[in-house]
Coordinates of C-alpha atoms in Angstrom, one line a residue:
M1 CA 130.5 68.4 63.4
K2 CA 128.5 70.7 61.0
A3 CA 129.6 74.2 60.5
F4 CA 127.3 76.9 62.0
N5 CA 124.7 77.8 59.4
H6 CA 124.2 81.5 59.8
T7 CA 121.9 81.7 56.7
K8 CA 118.9 80.4 58.5
Y9 CA 118.7 83.5 60.7
R10 CA 117.3 86.8 59.5
P11 CA 119.7 89.7 59.5
V12 CA 119.1 92.4 62.1
P13 CA 117.1 95.2 60.6
P14 CA 119.2 98.4 60.4
V15 CA 118.2 101.5 62.3
T16 CA 119.1 104.6 60.3
L17 CA 119.3 107.8 62.4
R18 CA 120.8 110.5 60.3
N19 CA 121.0 113.0 63.2
R20 CA 122.8 110.7 65.6
Q21 CA 124.7 112.8 68.1
W22 CA 125.5 110.6 71.0
P23 CA 128.8 109.1 69.7
D24 CA 130.4 112.6 70.0
R25 CA 129.2 113.2 73.6
T26 CA 131.1 112.5 76.7
I27 CA 129.6 111.0 79.8
T28 CA 129.9 113.5 82.7
Q29 CA 128.1 111.5 85.4
A30 CA 127.6 107.9 86.4
P31 CA 124.6 106.2 84.7
R32 CA 121.8 104.7 86.8
W33 CA 122.8 101.2 87.7
A34 CA 120.1 98.7 88.5
S35 CA 120.8 95.3 90.0
V36 CA 118.5 92.4 88.9
D37 CA 120.4 89.7 90.9
L38 CA 117.5 89.1 93.3
R39 CA 115.0 88.5 90.5
D40 CA 116.6 87.5 87.2
G41 CA 119.7 86.1 88.9
N42 CA 117.5 84.1 91.2
Q43 CA 115.3 82.9 88.3
A44 CA 118.4 81.4 86.7
L45 CA 119.3 79.2 89.6
L46 CA 118.5 75.5 89.7
E47 CA 117.3 75.9 93.3
P48 CA 115.9 79.5 93.9
M49 CA 117.1 81.4 96.9
S50 CA 115.3 81.2 100.2
V51 CA 114.0 84.3 101.9
A52 CA 117.0 84.2 104.3
Q53 CA 119.5 84.0 101.3
K54 CA 117.7 86.9 99.6
Q55 CA 118.1 88.9 102.8
R56 CA 121.8 88.3 102.8
L57 CA 122.2 89.3 99.1
W58 CA 120.1 92.4 99.7
K59 CA 122.4 93.6 102.4
L60 CA 125.4 93.0 100.2
L61 CA 123.8 95.0 97.3
V62 CA 123.0 97.9 99.5
K63 CA 126.5 97.8 101.0
L64 CA 127.9 98.0 97.4
G65 CA 126.0 101.2 97.0
L66 CA 123.4 100.3 94.4
K67 CA 120.5 102.7 94.3
E68 CA 118.0 100.7 92.2
I69 CA 117.4 97.1 93.0
E70 CA 114.9 94.7 91.5
I71 CA 113.6 92.7 94.4
G72 CA 111.5 90.0 92.8
F73 CA 108.4 88.9 91.1
P74 CA 106.1 88.9 94.2
S75 CA 102.9 88.1 92.3
A76 CA 104.3 84.8 91.0
S77 CA 106.3 83.6 94.0
Q78 CA 105.4 83.4 97.7
P79 CA 109.0 83.6 98.8
D80 CA 109.4 86.8 96.7
Y81 CA 106.3 88.2 98.2
D82 CA 107.4 87.4 101.7
F83 CA 110.9 88.9 101.0
V84 CA 109.3 92.2 99.7
R85 CA 107.2 92.4 102.8
W86 CA 110.2 91.8 105.0
L87 CA 112.0 94.7 103.4
I88 CA 109.1 97.1 103.9
D89 CA 107.8 95.9 107.2
N90 CA 111.3 95.9 108.8
D91 CA 112.4 99.3 107.2
Q92 CA 115.3 97.6 105.4
I93 CA 115.2 99.9 102.3
P94 CA 117.5 103.0 102.7
E95 CA 115.9 106.3 101.9
D96 CA 118.1 106.8 98.7
V97 CA 117.3 103.3 97.3
T98 CA 114.5 102.5 94.9
V99 CA 113.1 99.0 94.7
Q100 CA 111.6 97.4 91.6
A101 CA 109.2 94.5 91.0
L102 CA 108.4 92.7 87.8
V103 CA 104.9 91.8 86.8
Q104 CA 103.0 90.4 83.8
A105 CA 100.2 92.6 82.3
R106 CA 97.4 90.7 84.1
E107 CA 95.0 92.3 86.5
D108 CA 95.3 89.8 89.3
L109 CA 99.1 89.8 89.2
I110 CA 99.3 93.6 89.1
T111 CA 96.9 93.9 92.1
R112 CA 99.1 91.4 94.0
T113 CA 102.3 93.3 93.2
F114 CA 100.9 96.6 94.6
E115 CA 99.8 94.7 97.7
A116 CA 103.4 93.5 98.1
L117 CA 104.9 97.0 97.6
K118 CA 102.4 98.8 99.9
G119 CA 104.3 101.1 102.2
A120 CA 107.5 101.5 100.2
R121 CA 108.8 105.1 99.9
R122 CA 109.6 104.7 96.2
A123 CA 109.1 101.8 93.9
I124 CA 109.3 100.9 90.2
V125 CA 106.7 98.6 88.8
H126 CA 108.0 96.9 85.6
V127 CA 105.1 95.5 83.5
Y128 CA 105.5 93.4 80.4
N129 CA 103.6 91.3 77.9
S130 CA 104.6 89.0 75.0
T131 CA 104.8 90.7 71.6
S132 CA 106.8 88.4 69.3
T133 CA 105.2 87.1 66.1
I134 CA 105.3 83.4 67.2
Q135 CA 103.8 84.2 70.7
R136 CA 101.0 86.2 69.2
E137 CA 100.2 83.4 66.8
R138 CA 100.9 80.2 68.8
V139 CA 100.3 81.3 72.4
F140 CA 97.7 84.1 72.4
A141 CA 96.0 83.7 69.0
K142 CA 95.8 87.4 68.8
D143 CA 96.7 90.0 66.2
R144 CA 98.7 93.2 66.9
D145 CA 95.6 95.0 68.1
G146 CA 94.8 92.3 70.6
I147 CA 98.3 92.3 72.0
T148 CA 98.4 96.1 72.2
A149 CA 95.1 96.0 74.1
I150 CA 96.8 93.7 76.8
A151 CA 99.6 96.2 77.1
V152 CA 97.3 99.2 77.3
Q153 CA 95.1 97.5 79.9
G154 CA 98.1 96.7 82.0
A155 CA 99.3 100.3 81.8
E156 CA 95.9 101.6 82.9
L157 CA 95.8 99.1 85.8
L158 CA 99.2 100.4 87.0
R159 CA 97.9 104.0 87.1
R160 CA 94.7 102.9 88.9
E161 CA 96.5 100.9 91.5
A162 CA 99.1 103.7 92.1
L163 CA 96.3 106.1 92.9
K164 CA 95.3 103.8 95.8
H165 CA 98.8 104.3 97.4
P166 CA 99.6 108.0 97.1
D167 CA 102.2 107.9 99.8
T168 CA 104.5 105.9 97.5
E169 CA 106.5 107.6 94.7
W170 CA 105.8 105.4 91.8
T171 CA 107.7 104.9 88.5
F172 CA 106.4 102.7 85.8
Q173 CA 108.4 100.7 83.2
Y174 CA 107.1 98.7 80.2
S175 CA 108.9 96.1 78.2
P176 CA 107.7 94.2 75.1
E177 CA 108.7 90.6 76.0
S178 CA 110.7 88.7 73.3
F179 CA 111.6 92.1 71.7
T180 CA 114.1 90.5 69.3
G181 CA 111.3 88.4 67.8
T182 CA 109.0 91.4 67.4
E183 CA 108.8 93.5 64.3
M184 CA 110.5 96.8 64.8
D185 CA 107.5 98.9 63.8
F186 CA 105.2 97.0 66.2
A187 CA 107.7 97.3 69.1
V188 CA 107.7 101.0 68.7
A189 CA 103.9 101.2 68.2
I190 CA 103.1 99.2 71.4
C191 CA 105.5 101.2 73.5
D192 CA 103.9 104.4 72.2
A193 CA 100.5 103.1 73.1
V194 CA 101.6 102.5 76.7
L195 CA 103.2 105.9 76.9
D196 CA 99.9 107.4 75.6
V197 CA 98.3 106.0 78.8
W198 CA 101.0 107.1 81.2
Q199 CA 101.8 110.5 79.6
P200 CA 105.3 110.8 81.2
T201 CA 107.1 114.1 81.6
P202 CA 110.8 114.8 82.6
Q203 CA 109.4 115.6 86.1
R204 CA 107.0 112.6 86.2
R205 CA 108.5 109.6 84.5
C206 CA 105.2 107.7 84.5

């Protein structure tokens, strides 16, 4: 057996923060825990859960006291869509629990996601697009500007769809997919471009 060849991997670029203060701070309250079992956990299964199985897991997660729960990818899966609608139509979401749905930065998928979440008291919409060097070159054949345009358009679509549903308290989240394969400066730049659209504040996180 050959020894592991670590030399073929690039070293992780260092991040130098000269005014770093958090190591000296003490946590005084519990962090915000978010469960992704119903989405990421389900995606990892050889045979995805049925709606009935998701319902059982949901009840367990709520019983455990989790306050943020990712409930699926409703625009990409009919069972996920049906499960999300079951939660909302049957008033299964406690008042102090916020649900989250994942969606790719594509107009049809974003529209479908908001349709699934219609009627929720509070919801997080987590949008993403691929940003790594190899995906830009091999999959999308786009440069940095082209990939940034996808992210910005997705951010604008989230704002537009949220305005159609003012009774829901919306929070937006953005992730550069394949972050570890993305140049550090570009990862920062594309996140900043999305924030320029959303203009978040401490009182309004999206």
